[in-house]
PDB file of C-alpha atoms in Angstrom:
ATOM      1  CA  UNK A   1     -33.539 -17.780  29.234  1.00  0.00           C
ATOM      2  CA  UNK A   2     -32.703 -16.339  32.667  1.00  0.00           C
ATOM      3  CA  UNK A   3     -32.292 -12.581  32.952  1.00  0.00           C
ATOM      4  CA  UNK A   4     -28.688 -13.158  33.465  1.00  0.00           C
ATOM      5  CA  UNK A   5     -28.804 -14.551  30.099  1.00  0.00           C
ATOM      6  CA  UNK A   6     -30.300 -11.788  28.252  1.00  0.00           C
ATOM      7  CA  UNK A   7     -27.318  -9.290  29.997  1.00  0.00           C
ATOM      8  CA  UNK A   8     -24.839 -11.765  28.677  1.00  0.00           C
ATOM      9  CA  UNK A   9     -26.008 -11.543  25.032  1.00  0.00           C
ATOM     10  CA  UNK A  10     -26.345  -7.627  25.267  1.00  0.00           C
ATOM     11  CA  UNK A  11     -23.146  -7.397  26.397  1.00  0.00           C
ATOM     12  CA  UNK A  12     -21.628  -9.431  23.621  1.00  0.00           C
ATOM     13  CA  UNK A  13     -23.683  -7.389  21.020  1.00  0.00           C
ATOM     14  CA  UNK A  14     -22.179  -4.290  22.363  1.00  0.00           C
ATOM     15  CA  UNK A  15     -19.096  -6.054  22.057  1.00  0.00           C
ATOM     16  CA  UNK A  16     -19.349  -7.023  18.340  1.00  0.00           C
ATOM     17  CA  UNK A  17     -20.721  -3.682  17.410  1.00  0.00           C
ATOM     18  CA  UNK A  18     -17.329  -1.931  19.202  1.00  0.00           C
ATOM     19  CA  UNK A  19     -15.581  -4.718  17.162  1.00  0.00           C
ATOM     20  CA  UNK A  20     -17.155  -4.002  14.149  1.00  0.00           C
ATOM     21  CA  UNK A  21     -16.804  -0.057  13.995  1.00  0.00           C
ATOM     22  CA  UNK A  22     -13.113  -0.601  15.121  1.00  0.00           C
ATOM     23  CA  UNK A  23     -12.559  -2.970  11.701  1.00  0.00           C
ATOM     24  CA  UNK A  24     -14.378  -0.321   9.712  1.00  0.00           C
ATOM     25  CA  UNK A  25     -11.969   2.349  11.052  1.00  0.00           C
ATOM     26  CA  UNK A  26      -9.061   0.056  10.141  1.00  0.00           C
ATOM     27  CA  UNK A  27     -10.243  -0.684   6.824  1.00  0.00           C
ATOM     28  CA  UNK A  28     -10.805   2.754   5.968  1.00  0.00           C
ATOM     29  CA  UNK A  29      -6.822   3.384   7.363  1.00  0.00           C
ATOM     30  CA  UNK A  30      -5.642   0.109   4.829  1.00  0.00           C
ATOM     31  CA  UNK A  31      -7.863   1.026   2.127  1.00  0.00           C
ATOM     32  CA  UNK A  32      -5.721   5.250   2.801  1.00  0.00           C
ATOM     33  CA  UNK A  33      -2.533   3.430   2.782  1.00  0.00           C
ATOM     34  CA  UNK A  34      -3.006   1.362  -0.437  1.00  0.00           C
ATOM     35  CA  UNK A  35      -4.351   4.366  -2.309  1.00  0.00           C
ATOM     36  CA  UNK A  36      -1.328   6.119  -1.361  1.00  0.00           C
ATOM     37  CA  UNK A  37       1.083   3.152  -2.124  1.00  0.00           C
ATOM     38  CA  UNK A  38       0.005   2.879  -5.501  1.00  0.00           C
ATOM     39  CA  UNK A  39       0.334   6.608  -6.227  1.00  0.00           C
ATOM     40  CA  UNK A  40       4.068   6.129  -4.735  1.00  0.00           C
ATOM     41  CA  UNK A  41       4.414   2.890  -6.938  1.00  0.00           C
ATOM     42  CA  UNK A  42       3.294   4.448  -9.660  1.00  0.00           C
ATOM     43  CA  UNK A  43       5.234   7.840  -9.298  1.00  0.00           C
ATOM     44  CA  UNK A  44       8.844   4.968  -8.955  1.00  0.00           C
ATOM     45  CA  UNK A  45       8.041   3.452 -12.116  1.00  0.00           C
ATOM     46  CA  UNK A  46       7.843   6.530 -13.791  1.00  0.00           C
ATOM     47  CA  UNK A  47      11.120   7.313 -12.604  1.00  0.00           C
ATOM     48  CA  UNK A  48      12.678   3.690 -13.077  1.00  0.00           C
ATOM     49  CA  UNK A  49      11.436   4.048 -16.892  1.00  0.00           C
ATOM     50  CA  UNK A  50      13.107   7.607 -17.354  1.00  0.00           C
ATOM     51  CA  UNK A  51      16.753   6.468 -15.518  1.00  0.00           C
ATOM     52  CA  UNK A  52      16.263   3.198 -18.103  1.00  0.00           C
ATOM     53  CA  UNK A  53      16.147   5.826 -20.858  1.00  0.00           C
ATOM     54  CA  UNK A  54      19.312   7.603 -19.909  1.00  0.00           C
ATOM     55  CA  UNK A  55      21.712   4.521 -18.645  1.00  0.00           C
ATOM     56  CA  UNK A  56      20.674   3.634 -22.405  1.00  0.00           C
ATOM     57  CA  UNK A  57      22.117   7.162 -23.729  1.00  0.00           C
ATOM     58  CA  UNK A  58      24.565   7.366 -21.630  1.00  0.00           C
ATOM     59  CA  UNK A  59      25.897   3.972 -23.036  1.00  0.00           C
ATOM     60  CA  UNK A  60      24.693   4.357 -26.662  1.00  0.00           C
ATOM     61  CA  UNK A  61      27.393   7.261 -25.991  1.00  0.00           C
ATOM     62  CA  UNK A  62      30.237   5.532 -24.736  1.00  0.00           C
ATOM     63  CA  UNK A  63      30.380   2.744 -27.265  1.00  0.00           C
ATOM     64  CA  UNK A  64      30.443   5.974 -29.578  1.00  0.00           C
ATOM     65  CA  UNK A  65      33.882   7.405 -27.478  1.00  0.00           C
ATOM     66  CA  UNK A  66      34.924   3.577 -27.791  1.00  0.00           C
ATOM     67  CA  UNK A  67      34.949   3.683 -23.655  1.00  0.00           C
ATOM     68  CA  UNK A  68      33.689  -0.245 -22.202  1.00  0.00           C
ATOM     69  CA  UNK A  69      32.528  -0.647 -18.646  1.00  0.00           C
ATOM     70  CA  UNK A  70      34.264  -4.233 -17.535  1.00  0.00           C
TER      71      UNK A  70
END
């Protein structure tokens, strides 16, 4: 191996470490965003179950007036 060499392969394990910490920062950002998009997901099907519980009030009602959606 020349010299030359050896400043080659330096450089390009500098370069994979950079790489490397930049995917570890961008994990730890996706790994933040999921977190948060489950809470959110979880939080809408909360709400999705309670509006399910009043459309089904709201027409257990109406068939009671005798009033039909078409």
């Amino acid at each position: 191996m020349t010299n030359t060499g050896m400043f080659e392969d330096a450089e390009k394990i500098i370069y994979l470490e950079n790489q490397n910490k930049l995917l570890k920062k961008k994990l730890k950002e996706a790994v933040e965003i999921d977190k948060d998009h489950q809470k959110l997901n979880g939080e809408l099907h909360i709400e999705i179950e309670a509006l399910k519980k009043d459309n089904k009030i709201l027409h257990e009602g109406n068939e009671r007036l005798g009033i039909y959606r078409k």
